[in-house]
């Protein structure tokens, strides 16, 4: 059973059988359910506690107003993490969550507990928002539902469903698309914390140049882990992420890549 961690509405955790050595704060993609991350806990064992970040307006916070901007959201999440940084802190985010994790890392500069940032399925911040996201934010109704169904891999039946049903089911997705479409990158000093990138080889939204541009955000060269799958590779193979996280938490440099991944320094 999940519950808010440490009396903070920002966090959900499945807990560990023993005291964890670190915490990994996980930010979901657009329209994503943060509770999905809690299924990763068995892969991490007692090495780290998986903590799902729940933003205002979602899940148990559904009655709270949604944040107006990515910056406002990052401010709140960073403050909550800093207030519970008694253990080493690792940040993970996928897609929109990757961009948010990056902005949180910026706000946690100088926090001794912050150890590493792992970003999945996300082009460099300076390349956001993409033309696809801008288009999605300006098209509503059936056009948005069809694109969202394709993006999320939903059935053809969903794309043909009643528009009121679609609007209800895609409300969180639409709000997250708005946040991302209105994001404006602001140059700052590169991150001093280590950064690792993960991307599916068949991801239609993130390519090699999109990952290479992350180099400008980092003092040290980030490692890029290429894995089998598309933009949502982690839904079927979450070990592609936990296999990267575990060596980092154990204090290594990332270790040898799992056999299903190709790693390169960008």
mmCIF file of N, CA, C and O in Angstrom, residues 115-181:
data_model
loop_
_atom_site.group_PDB
_atom_site.id
_atom_site.type_symbol
_atom_site.label_atom_id
_atom_site.label_comp_id
_atom_site.label_asym_id
_atom_site.label_seq_id
_atom_site.Cartn_x
_atom_site.Cartn_y
_atom_site.Cartn_z
ATOM 1 N N UNK A 115 23.343 13.831 -5.687
ATOM 2 C CA UNK A 115 24.422 13.012 -6.233
ATOM 3 C C UNK A 115 24.434 12.926 -7.767
ATOM 4 O O UNK A 115 25.490 12.954 -8.388
ATOM 5 N N UNK A 116 23.239 12.775 -8.376
ATOM 6 C CA UNK A 116 23.240 12.490 -9.809
ATOM 7 C C UNK A 116 21.860 12.779 -10.392
ATOM 8 O O UNK A 116 20.846 12.691 -9.705
ATOM 9 N N UNK A 117 21.860 13.135 -11.666
ATOM 10 C CA UNK A 117 20.624 13.348 -12.438
ATOM 11 C C UNK A 117 20.582 12.339 -13.572
ATOM 12 O O UNK A 117 21.541 12.244 -14.348
ATOM 13 N N UNK A 118 19.496 11.589 -13.670
ATOM 14 C CA UNK A 118 19.299 10.635 -14.766
ATOM 15 C C UNK A 118 18.065 11.080 -15.549
ATOM 16 O O UNK A 118 16.975 11.193 -14.992
ATOM 17 N N UNK A 119 18.265 11.339 -16.840
ATOM 18 C CA UNK A 119 17.195 11.847 -17.703
ATOM 19 C C UNK A 119 16.913 10.825 -18.802
ATOM 20 O O UNK A 119 17.834 10.319 -19.443
ATOM 21 N N UNK A 120 15.641 10.550 -19.022
ATOM 22 C CA UNK A 120 15.229 9.535 -19.994
ATOM 23 C C UNK A 120 14.283 10.135 -21.029
ATOM 24 O O UNK A 120 13.371 10.902 -20.672
ATOM 25 N N UNK A 121 14.495 9.797 -22.301
ATOM 26 C CA UNK A 121 13.555 10.176 -23.357
ATOM 27 C C UNK A 121 13.304 11.667 -23.444
ATOM 28 O O UNK A 121 12.162 12.090 -23.650
ATOM 29 N N UNK A 122 14.356 12.471 -23.323
ATOM 30 C CA UNK A 122 14.180 13.923 -23.293
ATOM 31 C C UNK A 122 15.338 14.602 -24.001
ATOM 32 O O UNK A 122 16.501 14.416 -23.622
ATOM 33 N N UNK A 123 15.036 15.384 -25.025
ATOM 34 C CA UNK A 123 16.058 16.175 -25.704
ATOM 35 C C UNK A 123 16.541 17.273 -24.767
ATOM 36 O O UNK A 123 15.876 17.613 -23.775
ATOM 37 N N UNK A 124 17.692 17.842 -25.066
ATOM 38 C CA UNK A 124 18.278 18.883 -24.226
ATOM 39 C C UNK A 124 17.283 20.018 -23.988
ATOM 40 O O UNK A 124 16.496 20.359 -24.882
ATOM 41 N N UNK A 125 17.301 20.586 -22.799
ATOM 42 C CA UNK A 125 16.320 21.631 -22.457
ATOM 43 C C UNK A 125 16.255 22.780 -23.448
ATOM 44 O O UNK A 125 15.160 23.286 -23.741
ATOM 45 N N UNK A 126 17.396 23.196 -23.982
ATOM 46 C CA UNK A 126 17.396 24.331 -24.908
ATOM 47 C C UNK A 126 16.640 24.022 -26.203
ATOM 48 O O UNK A 126 16.301 24.937 -26.954
ATOM 49 N N UNK A 127 16.355 22.736 -26.461
ATOM 50 C CA UNK A 127 15.621 22.336 -27.666
ATOM 51 C C UNK A 127 14.119 22.202 -27.407
ATOM 52 O O UNK A 127 13.363 21.863 -28.316
ATOM 53 N N UNK A 128 13.704 22.455 -26.185
ATOM 54 C CA UNK A 128 12.283 22.356 -25.831
ATOM 55 C C UNK A 128 11.643 23.736 -25.777
ATOM 56 O O UNK A 128 12.291 24.703 -25.392
ATOM 57 N N UNK A 129 10.356 23.825 -26.167
ATOM 58 C CA UNK A 129 9.476 22.755 -26.627
ATOM 59 C C UNK A 129 9.706 22.428 -28.101
ATOM 60 O O UNK A 129 10.116 23.291 -28.877
ATOM 61 N N UNK A 130 9.428 21.205 -28.481
ATOM 62 C CA UNK A 130 9.560 20.789 -29.870
ATOM 63 C C UNK A 130 8.383 21.296 -30.683
ATOM 64 O O UNK A 130 7.343 21.687 -30.139
ATOM 65 N N UNK A 131 8.534 21.283 -32.007
ATOM 66 C CA UNK A 131 7.431 21.687 -32.883
ATOM 67 C C UNK A 131 6.215 20.799 -32.656
ATOM 68 O O UNK A 131 5.066 21.269 -32.740
ATOM 69 N N UNK A 132 6.454 19.534 -32.371
ATOM 70 C CA UNK A 132 5.359 18.586 -32.137
ATOM 71 C C UNK A 132 4.541 19.002 -30.917
ATOM 72 O O UNK A 132 3.303 18.978 -30.937
ATOM 73 N N UNK A 133 5.223 19.392 -29.838
ATOM 74 C CA UNK A 133 4.520 19.805 -28.622
ATOM 75 C C UNK A 133 3.778 21.104 -28.845
ATOM 76 O O UNK A 133 2.630 21.268 -28.404
ATOM 77 N N UNK A 134 4.382 22.045 -29.546
ATOM 78 C CA UNK A 134 3.714 23.318 -29.833
ATOM 79 C C UNK A 134 2.449 23.065 -30.647
ATOM 80 O O UNK A 134 1.386 23.634 -30.377
ATOM 81 N N UNK A 135 2.550 22.204 -31.656
ATOM 82 C CA UNK A 135 1.374 21.854 -32.465
ATOM 83 C C UNK A 135 0.304 21.216 -31.593
ATOM 84 O O UNK A 135 -0.882 21.553 -31.693
ATOM 85 N N UNK A 136 0.706 20.274 -30.739
ATOM 86 C CA UNK A 136 -0.255 19.566 -29.901
ATOM 87 C C UNK A 136 -0.988 20.521 -28.972
ATOM 88 O O UNK A 136 -2.174 20.336 -28.677
ATOM 89 N N UNK A 137 -0.301 21.549 -28.514
ATOM 90 C CA UNK A 137 -0.913 22.490 -27.584
ATOM 91 C C UNK A 137 -1.916 23.418 -28.255
ATOM 92 O O UNK A 137 -2.796 23.969 -27.587
ATOM 93 N N UNK A 138 -1.795 23.591 -29.558
ATOM 94 C CA UNK A 138 -2.702 24.503 -30.266
ATOM 95 C C UNK A 138 -3.838 23.771 -30.961
ATOM 96 O O UNK A 138 -4.701 24.405 -31.568
ATOM 97 N N UNK A 139 -3.837 22.450 -30.888
ATOM 98 C CA UNK A 139 -4.904 21.662 -31.498
ATOM 99 C C UNK A 139 -5.639 20.890 -30.408
ATOM 100 O O UNK A 139 -5.025 20.197 -29.591
ATOM 101 N N UNK A 140 -6.940 21.004 -30.404
ATOM 102 C CA UNK A 140 -7.746 20.382 -29.358
ATOM 103 C C UNK A 140 -8.783 19.448 -29.975
ATOM 104 O O UNK A 140 -8.784 19.204 -31.183
ATOM 105 N N UNK A 141 -9.640 18.915 -29.132
ATOM 106 C CA UNK A 141 -10.694 18.041 -29.629
ATOM 107 C C UNK A 141 -10.142 16.765 -30.233
ATOM 108 O O UNK A 141 -9.190 16.167 -29.753
ATOM 109 N N UNK A 142 -10.751 16.357 -31.358
ATOM 110 C CA UNK A 142 -10.420 15.090 -31.992
ATOM 111 C C UNK A 142 -8.963 15.030 -32.466
ATOM 112 O O UNK A 142 -8.301 13.997 -32.337
ATOM 113 N N UNK A 143 -8.449 16.148 -32.983
ATOM 114 C CA UNK A 143 -7.068 16.157 -33.487
ATOM 115 C C UNK A 143 -6.083 15.832 -32.366
ATOM 116 O O UNK A 143 -5.150 15.037 -32.549
ATOM 117 N N UNK A 144 -6.280 16.429 -31.196
ATOM 118 C CA UNK A 144 -5.398 16.161 -30.064
ATOM 119 C C UNK A 144 -5.531 14.710 -29.616
ATOM 120 O O UNK A 144 -4.530 14.042 -29.332
ATOM 121 N N UNK A 145 -6.759 14.204 -29.564
ATOM 122 C CA UNK A 145 -6.990 12.836 -29.103
ATOM 123 C C UNK A 145 -6.320 11.816 -30.018
ATOM 124 O O UNK A 145 -5.728 10.840 -29.551
ATOM 125 N N UNK A 146 -6.406 12.050 -31.322
ATOM 126 C CA UNK A 146 -5.788 11.125 -32.278
ATOM 127 C C UNK A 146 -4.273 11.114 -32.089
ATOM 128 O O UNK A 146 -3.634 10.048 -32.065
ATOM 129 N N UNK A 147 -3.662 12.288 -31.962
ATOM 130 C CA UNK A 147 -2.215 12.363 -31.775
ATOM 131 C C UNK A 147 -1.810 11.764 -30.429
ATOM 132 O O UNK A 147 -0.799 11.060 -30.339
ATOM 133 N N UNK A 148 -2.587 12.062 -29.380
ATOM 134 C CA UNK A 148 -2.272 11.520 -28.063
ATOM 135 C C UNK A 148 -2.373 9.998 -28.066
ATOM 136 O O UNK A 148 -1.549 9.313 -27.453
ATOM 137 N N UNK A 149 -3.380 9.459 -28.748
ATOM 138 C CA UNK A 149 -3.541 8.009 -28.829
ATOM 139 C C UNK A 149 -2.345 7.369 -29.520
ATOM 140 O O UNK A 149 -1.843 6.327 -29.095
ATOM 141 N N UNK A 150 -1.873 8.012 -30.585
ATOM 142 C CA UNK A 150 -0.708 7.504 -31.302
ATOM 143 C C UNK A 150 0.539 7.594 -30.434
ATOM 144 O O UNK A 150 1.339 6.660 -30.351
ATOM 145 N N UNK A 151 0.712 8.729 -29.759
ATOM 146 C CA UNK A 151 1.885 8.962 -28.914
ATOM 147 C C UNK A 151 1.941 7.969 -27.759
ATOM 148 O O UNK A 151 2.998 7.428 -27.435
ATOM 149 N N UNK A 152 0.781 7.706 -27.153
ATOM 150 C CA UNK A 152 0.725 6.830 -25.992
ATOM 151 C C UNK A 152 0.545 5.364 -26.358
ATOM 152 O O UNK A 152 0.565 4.501 -25.485
ATOM 153 N N UNK A 153 0.341 5.092 -27.642
ATOM 154 C CA UNK A 153 0.133 3.716 -28.057
ATOM 155 C C UNK A 153 -1.230 3.181 -27.669
ATOM 156 O O UNK A 153 -1.393 1.976 -27.419
ATOM 157 N N UNK A 154 -2.239 4.062 -27.634
ATOM 158 C CA UNK A 154 -3.594 3.636 -27.273
ATOM 159 C C UNK A 154 -4.287 2.989 -28.468
ATOM 160 O O UNK A 154 -3.855 3.128 -29.603
ATOM 161 N N UNK A 155 -5.385 2.317 -28.206
ATOM 162 C CA UNK A 155 -6.090 1.575 -29.246
ATOM 163 C C UNK A 155 -6.797 2.505 -30.215
ATOM 164 O O UNK A 155 -7.105 3.669 -29.903
ATOM 165 N N UNK A 156 -7.117 1.970 -31.385
ATOM 166 C CA UNK A 156 -7.865 2.736 -32.372
ATOM 167 C C UNK A 156 -9.252 3.074 -31.852
ATOM 168 O O UNK A 156 -9.832 4.101 -32.214
ATOM 169 N N UNK A 157 -9.789 2.207 -30.988
ATOM 170 C CA UNK A 157 -11.111 2.463 -30.411
ATOM 171 C C UNK A 157 -11.113 3.748 -29.592
ATOM 172 O O UNK A 157 -12.087 4.499 -29.590
ATOM 173 N N UNK A 158 -9.999 4.009 -28.893
ATOM 174 C CA UNK A 158 -9.933 5.239 -28.104
ATOM 175 C C UNK A 158 -9.964 6.462 -29.009
ATOM 176 O O UNK A 158 -10.654 7.439 -28.729
ATOM 177 N N UNK A 159 -9.224 6.417 -30.105
ATOM 178 C CA UNK A 159 -9.172 7.550 -31.026
ATOM 179 C C UNK A 159 -10.545 7.843 -31.626
ATOM 180 O O UNK A 159 -10.826 8.971 -32.030
ATOM 181 N N UNK A 160 -11.405 6.823 -31.674
ATOM 182 C CA UNK A 160 -12.735 7.003 -32.255
ATOM 183 C C UNK A 160 -13.818 7.209 -31.192
ATOM 184 O O UNK A 160 -14.992 7.337 -31.526
ATOM 185 N N UNK A 161 -13.440 7.248 -29.933
ATOM 186 C CA UNK A 161 -14.412 7.364 -28.846
ATOM 187 C C UNK A 161 -15.047 8.745 -28.801
ATOM 188 O O UNK A 161 -14.600 9.688 -29.467
ATOM 189 N N UNK A 162 -16.096 8.876 -28.004
ATOM 190 C CA UNK A 162 -16.791 10.145 -27.826
ATOM 191 C C UNK A 162 -15.811 11.199 -27.310
ATOM 192 O O UNK A 162 -14.981 10.916 -26.442
ATOM 193 N N UNK A 163 -15.920 12.421 -27.824
ATOM 194 C CA UNK A 163 -14.977 13.474 -27.462
ATOM 195 C C UNK A 163 -15.028 13.814 -25.982
ATOM 196 O O UNK A 163 -14.000 14.166 -25.383
ATOM 197 N N UNK A 164 -16.180 13.726 -25.357
ATOM 198 C CA UNK A 164 -16.266 14.011 -23.926
ATOM 199 C C UNK A 164 -15.476 12.992 -23.115
ATOM 200 O O UNK A 164 -14.824 13.335 -22.118
ATOM 201 N N UNK A 165 -15.527 11.738 -23.552
ATOM 202 C CA UNK A 165 -14.756 10.686 -22.886
ATOM 203 C C UNK A 165 -13.267 10.934 -23.085
ATOM 204 O O UNK A 165 -12.463 10.829 -22.145
ATOM 205 N N UNK A 166 -12.883 11.285 -24.305
ATOM 206 C CA UNK A 166 -11.481 11.573 -24.587
ATOM 207 C C UNK A 166 -10.978 12.741 -23.741
ATOM 208 O O UNK A 166 -9.876 12.694 -23.179
ATOM 209 N N UNK A 167 -11.770 13.801 -23.676
ATOM 210 C CA UNK A 167 -11.359 14.979 -22.911
ATOM 211 C C UNK A 167 -11.141 14.638 -21.440
ATOM 212 O O UNK A 167 -10.186 15.127 -20.809
ATOM 213 N N UNK A 168 -12.011 13.798 -20.904
ATOM 214 C CA UNK A 168 -11.890 13.397 -19.507
ATOM 215 C C UNK A 168 -10.622 12.591 -19.275
ATOM 216 O O UNK A 168 -9.857 12.851 -18.327
ATOM 217 N N UNK A 169 -10.371 11.621 -20.142
ATOM 218 C CA UNK A 169 -9.226 10.735 -19.969
ATOM 219 C C UNK A 169 -7.899 11.415 -20.288
ATOM 220 O O UNK A 169 -6.853 11.007 -19.778
ATOM 221 N N UNK A 170 -7.936 12.453 -21.109
ATOM 222 C CA UNK A 170 -6.699 13.121 -21.528
ATOM 223 C C UNK A 170 -6.484 14.465 -20.833
ATOM 224 O O UNK A 170 -5.601 15.224 -21.217
ATOM 225 N N UNK A 171 -7.275 14.743 -19.798
ATOM 226 C CA UNK A 171 -7.176 16.048 -19.144
ATOM 227 C C UNK A 171 -5.780 16.303 -18.585
ATOM 228 O O UNK A 171 -5.205 17.390 -18.777
ATOM 229 N N UNK A 172 -5.199 15.311 -17.911
ATOM 230 C CA UNK A 172 -3.857 15.487 -17.348
ATOM 231 C C UNK A 172 -2.827 15.636 -18.459
ATOM 232 O O UNK A 172 -1.894 16.451 -18.356
ATOM 233 N N UNK A 173 -2.972 14.837 -19.502
ATOM 234 C CA UNK A 173 -2.053 14.911 -20.634
ATOM 235 C C UNK A 173 -2.095 16.301 -21.267
ATOM 236 O O UNK A 173 -1.050 16.901 -21.563
ATOM 237 N N UNK A 174 -3.289 16.832 -21.460
ATOM 238 C CA UNK A 174 -3.431 18.147 -22.088
ATOM 239 C C UNK A 174 -2.771 19.238 -21.233
ATOM 240 O O UNK A 174 -2.108 20.131 -21.739
ATOM 241 N N UNK A 175 -2.963 19.155 -19.914
ATOM 242 C CA UNK A 175 -2.373 20.143 -19.020
ATOM 243 C C UNK A 175 -0.846 20.068 -19.048
ATOM 244 O O UNK A 175 -0.161 21.090 -19.046
ATOM 245 N N UNK A 176 -0.308 18.852 -19.092
ATOM 246 C CA UNK A 176 1.145 18.696 -19.144
ATOM 247 C C UNK A 176 1.710 19.190 -20.473
ATOM 248 O O UNK A 176 2.813 19.764 -20.516
ATOM 249 N N UNK A 177 0.990 18.957 -21.554
ATOM 250 C CA UNK A 177 1.420 19.471 -22.858
ATOM 251 C C UNK A 177 1.468 20.996 -22.832
ATOM 252 O O UNK A 177 2.386 21.616 -23.366
ATOM 253 N N UNK A 178 0.474 21.597 -22.178
ATOM 254 C CA UNK A 178 0.487 23.064 -22.055
ATOM 255 C C UNK A 178 1.732 23.531 -21.302
ATOM 256 O O UNK A 178 2.409 24.480 -21.721
ATOM 257 N N UNK A 179 2.035 22.886 -20.181
ATOM 258 C CA UNK A 179 3.211 23.258 -19.401
ATOM 259 C C UNK A 179 4.476 23.193 -20.249
ATOM 260 O O UNK A 179 5.301 24.106 -20.234
ATOM 261 N N UNK A 180 4.612 22.090 -21.000
ATOM 262 C CA UNK A 180 5.806 21.914 -21.812
ATOM 263 C C UNK A 180 5.851 22.907 -22.971
ATOM 264 O O UNK A 180 6.906 23.470 -23.289
ATOM 265 N N UNK A 181 4.704 23.157 -23.604
ATOM 266 C CA UNK A 181 4.665 24.085 -24.737
ATOM 267 C C UNK A 181 5.014 25.508 -24.313
ATOM 268 O O UNK A 181 5.555 26.290 -25.116
#
